[in-house]
Amino acid sequence: TFVGNPWTFALMWWGAITLGIYILNILGPFGLDLPDHVTMGSVIEIVETNPTGIFLPWVVGAYPAGALSMLISYPIFYLIVR
């Protein structure tokens, strides 16, 4: 894809998880938060001990982020391709 490449995946994933945590904390007392210093070991520990603690915010945040990026990118590429 144009934007999705190995250099930007981490930023997009962080944005989706952060947005998902924000949305879930508004909807209820989920108490979700990312550690201050994220390493591969801390991510593996979260996935092993509480997989919904990372996957649920990721999914919840990815839908609005994807919809927003679609609303921004579609008109731009429509004009380019047209």
PDB file of N, CA and C in Angstrom:
ATOM      1  N   THR A   1       0.837  -1.193   0.000  1.00  0.00           N
ATOM      2  CA  THR A   1       0.000   0.000   0.000  1.00  0.00           C
ATOM      3  C   THR A   1       0.871   1.240   0.000  1.00  0.00           C
ATOM      4  N   PHE A   2       0.240   2.376  -0.221  1.00  0.00           N
ATOM      5  CA  PHE A   2       0.986   3.624  -0.313  1.00  0.00           C
ATOM      6  C   PHE A   2       1.537   4.046   1.048  1.00  0.00           C
ATOM      7  N   VAL A   3       0.731   3.942   2.091  1.00  0.00           N
ATOM      8  CA  VAL A   3       1.151   4.390   3.422  1.00  0.00           C
ATOM      9  C   VAL A   3       1.627   3.227   4.278  1.00  0.00           C
ATOM     10  N   GLY A   4       1.025   2.077   4.115  1.00  0.00           N
ATOM     11  CA  GLY A   4       1.360   0.937   4.959  1.00  0.00           C
ATOM     12  C   GLY A   4       2.641   0.262   4.522  1.00  0.00           C
ATOM     13  N   ASN A   5       3.698   0.447   5.260  1.00  0.00           N
ATOM     14  CA  ASN A   5       4.964  -0.235   5.026  1.00  0.00           C
ATOM     15  C   ASN A   5       5.598  -0.480   6.387  1.00  0.00           C
ATOM     16  N   PRO A   6       6.647  -1.263   6.442  1.00  0.00           N
ATOM     17  CA  PRO A   6       7.214  -1.609   7.754  1.00  0.00           C
ATOM     18  C   PRO A   6       7.586  -0.414   8.621  1.00  0.00           C
ATOM     19  N   TRP A   7       7.880   0.733   8.025  1.00  0.00           N
ATOM     20  CA  TRP A   7       8.251   1.904   8.815  1.00  0.00           C
ATOM     21  C   TRP A   7       7.041   2.564   9.463  1.00  0.00           C
ATOM     22  N   THR A   8       5.866   2.377   8.896  1.00  0.00           N
ATOM     23  CA  THR A   8       4.682   3.060   9.425  1.00  0.00           C
ATOM     24  C   THR A   8       3.735   2.134  10.181  1.00  0.00           C
ATOM     25  N   PHE A   9       3.903   0.829  10.066  1.00  0.00           N
ATOM     26  CA  PHE A   9       2.996  -0.097  10.762  1.00  0.00           C
ATOM     27  C   PHE A   9       2.983   0.145  12.264  1.00  0.00           C
ATOM     28  N   ALA A  10       4.150   0.307  12.854  1.00  0.00           N
ATOM     29  CA  ALA A  10       4.214   0.500  14.308  1.00  0.00           C
ATOM     30  C   ALA A  10       3.455   1.754  14.732  1.00  0.00           C
ATOM     31  N   LEU A  11       3.581   2.820  13.976  1.00  0.00           N
ATOM     32  CA  LEU A  11       2.866   4.052  14.296  1.00  0.00           C
ATOM     33  C   LEU A  11       1.361   3.871  14.146  1.00  0.00           C
ATOM     34  N   MET A  12       0.939   3.187  13.088  1.00  0.00           N
ATOM     35  CA  MET A  12      -0.501   2.949  12.894  1.00  0.00           C
ATOM     36  C   MET A  12      -1.054   2.038  13.989  1.00  0.00           C
ATOM     37  N   TRP A  13      -0.311   1.014  14.366  1.00  0.00           N
ATOM     38  CA  TRP A  13      -0.762   0.104  15.419  1.00  0.00           C
ATOM     39  C   TRP A  13      -0.830   0.821  16.762  1.00  0.00           C
ATOM     40  N   TRP A  14       0.181   1.632  17.063  1.00  0.00           N
ATOM     41  CA  TRP A  14       0.166   2.401  18.310  1.00  0.00           C
ATOM     42  C   TRP A  14      -1.030   3.353  18.328  1.00  0.00           C
ATOM     43  N   GLY A  15      -1.291   4.011  17.204  1.00  0.00           N
ATOM     44  CA  GLY A  15      -2.435   4.928  17.132  1.00  0.00           C
ATOM     45  C   GLY A  15      -3.758   4.205  17.327  1.00  0.00           C
ATOM     46  N   ALA A  16      -3.905   3.026  16.720  1.00  0.00           N
ATOM     47  CA  ALA A  16      -5.143   2.262  16.864  1.00  0.00           C
ATOM     48  C   ALA A  16      -5.331   1.782  18.300  1.00  0.00           C
ATOM     49  N   ILE A  17      -4.263   1.291  18.922  1.00  0.00           N
ATOM     50  CA  ILE A  17      -4.369   0.808  20.299  1.00  0.00           C
ATOM     51  C   ILE A  17      -4.658   1.970  21.248  1.00  0.00           C
ATOM     52  N   THR A  18      -3.987   3.095  21.057  1.00  0.00           N
ATOM     53  CA  THR A  18      -4.207   4.257  21.916  1.00  0.00           C
ATOM     54  C   THR A  18      -5.630   4.781  21.776  1.00  0.00           C
ATOM     55  N   LEU A  19      -6.124   4.876  20.534  1.00  0.00           N
ATOM     56  CA  LEU A  19      -7.506   5.310  20.313  1.00  0.00           C
ATOM     57  C   LEU A  19      -8.492   4.314  20.911  1.00  0.00           C
ATOM     58  N   GLY A  20      -8.214   3.020  20.765  1.00  0.00           N
ATOM     59  CA  GLY A  20      -9.082   1.991  21.348  1.00  0.00           C
ATOM     60  C   GLY A  20      -9.130   2.059  22.859  1.00  0.00           C
ATOM     61  N   ILE A  21      -7.987   2.289  23.496  1.00  0.00           N
ATOM     62  CA  ILE A  21      -7.959   2.434  24.956  1.00  0.00           C
ATOM     63  C   ILE A  21      -8.771   3.648  25.370  1.00  0.00           C
ATOM     64  N   TYR A  22      -8.615   4.745  24.641  1.00  0.00           N
ATOM     65  CA  TYR A  22      -9.377   5.965  24.944  1.00  0.00           C
ATOM     66  C   TYR A  22     -10.882   5.705  24.829  1.00  0.00           C
ATOM     67  N   ILE A  23     -11.307   5.060  23.743  1.00  0.00           N
ATOM     68  CA  ILE A  23     -12.740   4.781  23.541  1.00  0.00           C
ATOM     69  C   ILE A  23     -13.261   3.843  24.619  1.00  0.00           C
ATOM     70  N   LEU A  24     -12.519   2.769  24.909  1.00  0.00           N
ATOM     71  CA  LEU A  24     -12.980   1.811  25.916  1.00  0.00           C
ATOM     72  C   LEU A  24     -13.041   2.430  27.307  1.00  0.00           C
ATOM     73  N   ASN A  25     -12.116   3.316  27.637  1.00  0.00           N
ATOM     74  CA  ASN A  25     -12.156   3.966  28.946  1.00  0.00           C
ATOM     75  C   ASN A  25     -13.307   4.960  29.048  1.00  0.00           C
ATOM     76  N   ILE A  26     -13.746   5.516  27.918  1.00  0.00           N
ATOM     77  CA  ILE A  26     -14.939   6.373  27.928  1.00  0.00           C
ATOM     78  C   ILE A  26     -16.195   5.535  28.132  1.00  0.00           C
ATOM     79  N   LEU A  27     -16.247   4.362  27.497  1.00  0.00           N
ATOM     80  CA  LEU A  27     -17.445   3.519  27.551  1.00  0.00           C
ATOM     81  C   LEU A  27     -17.617   2.792  28.875  1.00  0.00           C
ATOM     82  N   GLY A  28     -16.558   2.579  29.594  1.00  0.00           N
ATOM     83  CA  GLY A  28     -16.699   1.832  30.842  1.00  0.00           C
ATOM     84  C   GLY A  28     -15.401   1.796  31.614  1.00  0.00           C
ATOM     85  N   PRO A  29     -15.439   1.209  32.784  1.00  0.00           N
ATOM     86  CA  PRO A  29     -14.245   1.160  33.638  1.00  0.00           C
ATOM     87  C   PRO A  29     -13.317   0.006  33.260  1.00  0.00           C
ATOM     88  N   PHE A  30     -12.749   0.048  32.063  1.00  0.00           N
ATOM     89  CA  PHE A  30     -11.873  -1.035  31.628  1.00  0.00           C
ATOM     90  C   PHE A  30     -10.494  -0.935  32.267  1.00  0.00           C
ATOM     91  N   GLY A  31     -10.037   0.289  32.558  1.00  0.00           N
ATOM     92  CA  GLY A  31      -8.741   0.475  33.194  1.00  0.00           C
ATOM     93  C   GLY A  31      -7.573   0.011  32.344  1.00  0.00           C
ATOM     94  N   LEU A  32      -7.709   0.126  31.035  1.00  0.00           N
ATOM     95  CA  LEU A  32      -6.651  -0.318  30.136  1.00  0.00           C
ATOM     96  C   LEU A  32      -5.643   0.799  29.923  1.00  0.00           C
ATOM     97  N   ASP A  33      -4.378   0.415  29.806  1.00  0.00           N
ATOM     98  CA  ASP A  33      -3.330   1.373  29.502  1.00  0.00           C
ATOM     99  C   ASP A  33      -2.105   0.608  29.033  1.00  0.00           C
ATOM    100  N   LEU A  34      -1.327   1.247  28.184  1.00  0.00           N
ATOM    101  CA  LEU A  34      -0.071   0.652  27.735  1.00  0.00           C
ATOM    102  C   LEU A  34       1.029   0.966  28.735  1.00  0.00           C
ATOM    103  N   PRO A  35       2.017   0.090  28.863  1.00  0.00           N
ATOM    104  CA  PRO A  35       3.146   0.410  29.732  1.00  0.00           C
ATOM    105  C   PRO A  35       3.898   1.632  29.186  1.00  0.00           C
ATOM    106  N   ASP A  36       4.593   2.336  30.073  1.00  0.00           N
ATOM    107  CA  ASP A  36       5.339   3.516  29.640  1.00  0.00           C
ATOM    108  C   ASP A  36       6.452   3.158  28.661  1.00  0.00           C
ATOM    109  N   HIS A  37       7.129   2.055  28.902  1.00  0.00           N
ATOM    110  CA  HIS A  37       8.213   1.618  28.030  1.00  0.00           C
ATOM    111  C   HIS A  37       7.824   0.270  27.432  1.00  0.00           C
ATOM    112  N   VAL A  38       7.499   0.266  26.149  1.00  0.00           N
ATOM    113  CA  VAL A  38       7.043  -0.956  25.487  1.00  0.00           C
ATOM    114  C   VAL A  38       8.223  -1.618  24.795  1.00  0.00           C
ATOM    115  N   THR A  39       8.430  -2.874  25.145  1.00  0.00           N
ATOM    116  CA  THR A  39       9.443  -3.688  24.481  1.00  0.00           C
ATOM    117  C   THR A  39       8.758  -4.923  23.918  1.00  0.00           C
ATOM    118  N   MET A  40       9.472  -5.668  23.117  1.00  0.00           N
ATOM    119  CA  MET A  40       8.904  -6.898  22.573  1.00  0.00           C
ATOM    120  C   MET A  40       8.557  -7.861  23.701  1.00  0.00           C
ATOM    121  N   GLY A  41       9.359  -7.886  24.737  1.00  0.00           N
ATOM    122  CA  GLY A  41       9.079  -8.749  25.879  1.00  0.00           C
ATOM    123  C   GLY A  41       7.807  -8.354  26.608  1.00  0.00           C
ATOM    124  N   SER A  42       7.578  -7.038  26.756  1.00  0.00           N
ATOM    125  CA  SER A  42       6.361  -6.601  27.444  1.00  0.00           C
ATOM    126  C   SER A  42       5.121  -6.899  26.606  1.00  0.00           C
ATOM    127  N   VAL A  43       5.235  -6.803  25.288  1.00  0.00           N
ATOM    128  CA  VAL A  43       4.102  -7.143  24.423  1.00  0.00           C
ATOM    129  C   VAL A  43       3.807  -8.632  24.498  1.00  0.00           C
ATOM    130  N   ILE A  44       4.835  -9.454  24.472  1.00  0.00           N
ATOM    131  CA  ILE A  44       4.637 -10.906  24.582  1.00  0.00           C
ATOM    132  C   ILE A  44       4.014 -11.252  25.925  1.00  0.00           C
ATOM    133  N   GLU A  45       4.452 -10.590  26.987  1.00  0.00           N
ATOM    134  CA  GLU A  45       3.876 -10.838  28.313  1.00  0.00           C
ATOM    135  C   GLU A  45       2.390 -10.462  28.346  1.00  0.00           C
ATOM    136  N   ILE A  46       2.027  -9.332  27.741  1.00  0.00           N
ATOM    137  CA  ILE A  46       0.618  -8.929  27.700  1.00  0.00           C
ATOM    138  C   ILE A  46      -0.199  -9.941  26.914  1.00  0.00           C
ATOM    139  N   VAL A  47       0.326 -10.396  25.766  1.00  0.00           N
ATOM    140  CA  VAL A  47      -0.400 -11.363  24.933  1.00  0.00           C
ATOM    141  C   VAL A  47      -0.563 -12.686  25.671  1.00  0.00           C
ATOM    142  N   GLU A  48       0.443 -13.120  26.416  1.00  0.00           N
ATOM    143  CA  GLU A  48       0.360 -14.391  27.138  1.00  0.00           C
ATOM    144  C   GLU A  48      -0.558 -14.316  28.348  1.00  0.00           C
ATOM    145  N   THR A  49      -0.538 -13.202  29.084  1.00  0.00           N
ATOM    146  CA  THR A  49      -1.303 -13.125  30.325  1.00  0.00           C
ATOM    147  C   THR A  49      -2.711 -12.561  30.127  1.00  0.00           C
ATOM    148  N   ASN A  50      -2.863 -11.588  29.239  1.00  0.00           N
ATOM    149  CA  ASN A  50      -4.163 -10.946  29.048  1.00  0.00           C
ATOM    150  C   ASN A  50      -4.288 -10.520  27.584  1.00  0.00           C
ATOM    151  N   PRO A  51      -4.589 -11.468  26.687  1.00  0.00           N
ATOM    152  CA  PRO A  51      -4.611 -11.124  25.261  1.00  0.00           C
ATOM    153  C   PRO A  51      -5.670 -10.074  24.903  1.00  0.00           C
ATOM    154  N   THR A  52      -6.783 -10.055  25.607  1.00  0.00           N
ATOM    155  CA  THR A  52      -7.791  -9.036  25.286  1.00  0.00           C
ATOM    156  C   THR A  52      -7.331  -7.649  25.694  1.00  0.00           C
ATOM    157  N   GLY A  53      -6.343  -7.561  26.574  1.00  0.00           N
ATOM    158  CA  GLY A  53      -5.817  -6.275  26.994  1.00  0.00           C
ATOM    159  C   GLY A  53      -5.111  -5.529  25.881  1.00  0.00           C
ATOM    160  N   ILE A  54      -4.686  -6.248  24.846  1.00  0.00           N
ATOM    161  CA  ILE A  54      -4.051  -5.571  23.712  1.00  0.00           C
ATOM    162  C   ILE A  54      -4.885  -5.703  22.442  1.00  0.00           C
ATOM    163  N   PHE A  55      -5.546  -6.839  22.233  1.00  0.00           N
ATOM    164  CA  PHE A  55      -6.288  -7.035  20.989  1.00  0.00           C
ATOM    165  C   PHE A  55      -7.626  -6.303  20.966  1.00  0.00           C
ATOM    166  N   LEU A  56      -8.315  -6.221  22.085  1.00  0.00           N
ATOM    167  CA  LEU A  56      -9.596  -5.517  22.123  1.00  0.00           C
ATOM    168  C   LEU A  56      -9.428  -4.028  21.833  1.00  0.00           C
ATOM    169  N   PRO A  57      -8.506  -3.319  22.490  1.00  0.00           N
ATOM    170  CA  PRO A  57      -8.322  -1.907  22.130  1.00  0.00           C
ATOM    171  C   PRO A  57      -7.833  -1.726  20.691  1.00  0.00           C
ATOM    172  N   TRP A  58      -7.044  -2.663  20.216  1.00  0.00           N
ATOM    173  CA  TRP A  58      -6.529  -2.588  18.856  1.00  0.00           C
ATOM    174  C   TRP A  58      -7.673  -2.645  17.849  1.00  0.00           C
ATOM    175  N   VAL A  59      -8.594  -3.576  18.039  1.00  0.00           N
ATOM    176  CA  VAL A  59      -9.727  -3.715  17.125  1.00  0.00           C
ATOM    177  C   VAL A  59     -10.670  -2.528  17.250  1.00  0.00           C
ATOM    178  N   VAL A  60     -10.977  -2.123  18.480  1.00  0.00           N
ATOM    179  CA  VAL A  60     -11.901  -1.005  18.694  1.00  0.00           C
ATOM    180  C   VAL A  60     -11.329   0.285  18.116  1.00  0.00           C
ATOM    181  N   GLY A  61     -10.039   0.509  18.224  1.00  0.00           N
ATOM    182  CA  GLY A  61      -9.432   1.723  17.700  1.00  0.00           C
ATOM    183  C   GLY A  61      -9.171   1.683  16.207  1.00  0.00           C
ATOM    184  N   ALA A  62      -9.033   0.489  15.642  1.00  0.00           N
ATOM    185  CA  ALA A  62      -8.724   0.380  14.215  1.00  0.00           C
ATOM    186  C   ALA A  62      -9.907   0.771  13.340  1.00  0.00           C
ATOM    187  N   TYR A  63     -11.126   0.491  13.777  1.00  0.00           N
ATOM    188  CA  TYR A  63     -12.288   0.824  12.947  1.00  0.00           C
ATOM    189  C   TYR A  63     -12.458   2.324  12.747  1.00  0.00           C
ATOM    190  N   PRO A  64     -12.470   3.146  13.798  1.00  0.00           N
ATOM    191  CA  PRO A  64     -12.580   4.595  13.546  1.00  0.00           C
ATOM    192  C   PRO A  64     -11.359   5.163  12.831  1.00  0.00           C
ATOM    193  N   ALA A  65     -10.174   4.640  13.129  1.00  0.00           N
ATOM    194  CA  ALA A  65      -8.972   5.126  12.440  1.00  0.00           C
ATOM    195  C   ALA A  65      -9.035   4.783  10.954  1.00  0.00           C
ATOM    196  N   GLY A  66      -9.497   3.596  10.635  1.00  0.00           N
ATOM    197  CA  GLY A  66      -9.643   3.206   9.231  1.00  0.00           C
ATOM    198  C   GLY A  66     -10.703   4.019   8.519  1.00  0.00           C
ATOM    199  N   ALA A  67     -11.816   4.273   9.188  1.00  0.00           N
ATOM    200  CA  ALA A  67     -12.867   5.093   8.581  1.00  0.00           C
ATOM    201  C   ALA A  67     -12.381   6.515   8.330  1.00  0.00           C
ATOM    202  N   LEU A  68     -11.647   7.066   9.280  1.00  0.00           N
ATOM    203  CA  LEU A  68     -11.118   8.412   9.104  1.00  0.00           C
ATOM    204  C   LEU A  68     -10.106   8.473   7.957  1.00  0.00           C
ATOM    205  N   SER A  69      -9.228   7.488   7.875  1.00  0.00           N
ATOM    206  CA  SER A  69      -8.250   7.489   6.784  1.00  0.00           C
ATOM    207  C   SER A  69      -8.926   7.288   5.435  1.00  0.00           C
ATOM    208  N   MET A  70     -10.020   6.530   5.400  1.00  0.00           N
ATOM    209  CA  MET A  70     -10.764   6.360   4.159  1.00  0.00           C
ATOM    210  C   MET A  70     -11.402   7.672   3.728  1.00  0.00           C
ATOM    211  N   LEU A  71     -11.976   8.395   4.680  1.00  0.00           N
ATOM    212  CA  LEU A  71     -12.609   9.670   4.351  1.00  0.00           C
ATOM    213  C   LEU A  71     -11.593  10.696   3.848  1.00  0.00           C
ATOM    214  N   ILE A  72     -10.381  10.607   4.313  1.00  0.00           N
ATOM    215  CA  ILE A  72      -9.336  11.535   3.871  1.00  0.00           C
ATOM    216  C   ILE A  72      -8.719  11.090   2.540  1.00  0.00           C
ATOM    217  N   SER A  73      -8.411   9.806   2.408  1.00  0.00           N
ATOM    218  CA  SER A  73      -7.668   9.351   1.235  1.00  0.00           C
ATOM    219  C   SER A  73      -8.536   9.111   0.002  1.00  0.00           C
ATOM    220  N   TYR A  74      -9.798   8.729   0.174  1.00  0.00           N
ATOM    221  CA  TYR A  74     -10.630   8.415  -0.992  1.00  0.00           C
ATOM    222  C   TYR A  74     -10.777   9.601  -1.936  1.00  0.00           C
ATOM    223  N   PRO A  75     -11.157  10.793  -1.460  1.00  0.00           N
ATOM    224  CA  PRO A  75     -11.294  11.910  -2.412  1.00  0.00           C
ATOM    225  C   PRO A  75      -9.976  12.265  -3.104  1.00  0.00           C
ATOM    226  N   ILE A  76      -8.867  12.153  -2.395  1.00  0.00           N
ATOM    227  CA  ILE A  76      -7.572  12.462  -2.991  1.00  0.00           C
ATOM    228  C   ILE A  76      -7.256  11.494  -4.131  1.00  0.00           C
ATOM    229  N   PHE A  77      -7.389  10.207  -3.857  1.00  0.00           N
ATOM    230  CA  PHE A  77      -7.073   9.226  -4.893  1.00  0.00           C
ATOM    231  C   PHE A  77      -8.119   9.178  -5.980  1.00  0.00           C
ATOM    232  N   TYR A  78      -9.347   9.527  -5.665  1.00  0.00           N
ATOM    233  CA  TYR A  78     -10.389   9.602  -6.693  1.00  0.00           C
ATOM    234  C   TYR A  78     -10.015  10.653  -7.738  1.00  0.00           C
ATOM    235  N   LEU A  79      -9.562  11.795  -7.281  1.00  0.00           N
ATOM    236  CA  LEU A  79      -9.168  12.857  -8.209  1.00  0.00           C
ATOM    237  C   LEU A  79      -7.917  12.468  -9.006  1.00  0.00           C
ATOM    238  N   ILE A  80      -7.002  11.744  -8.392  1.00  0.00           N
ATOM    239  CA  ILE A  80      -5.779  11.316  -9.101  1.00  0.00           C
ATOM    240  C   ILE A  80      -6.108  10.281 -10.170  1.00  0.00           C
ATOM    241  N   VAL A  81      -6.939   9.304  -9.842  1.00  0.00           N
ATOM    242  CA  VAL A  81      -7.228   8.204 -10.751  1.00  0.00           C
ATOM    243  C   VAL A  81      -8.229   8.626 -11.832  1.00  0.00           C
ATOM    244  N   ARG A  82      -9.130   9.497 -11.494  1.00  0.00           N
ATOM    245  CA  ARG A  82     -10.169   9.913 -12.417  1.00  0.00           C
ATOM    246  C   ARG A  82      -9.513  10.524 -13.623  1.00  0.00           C
TER     247      ARG A  82
END
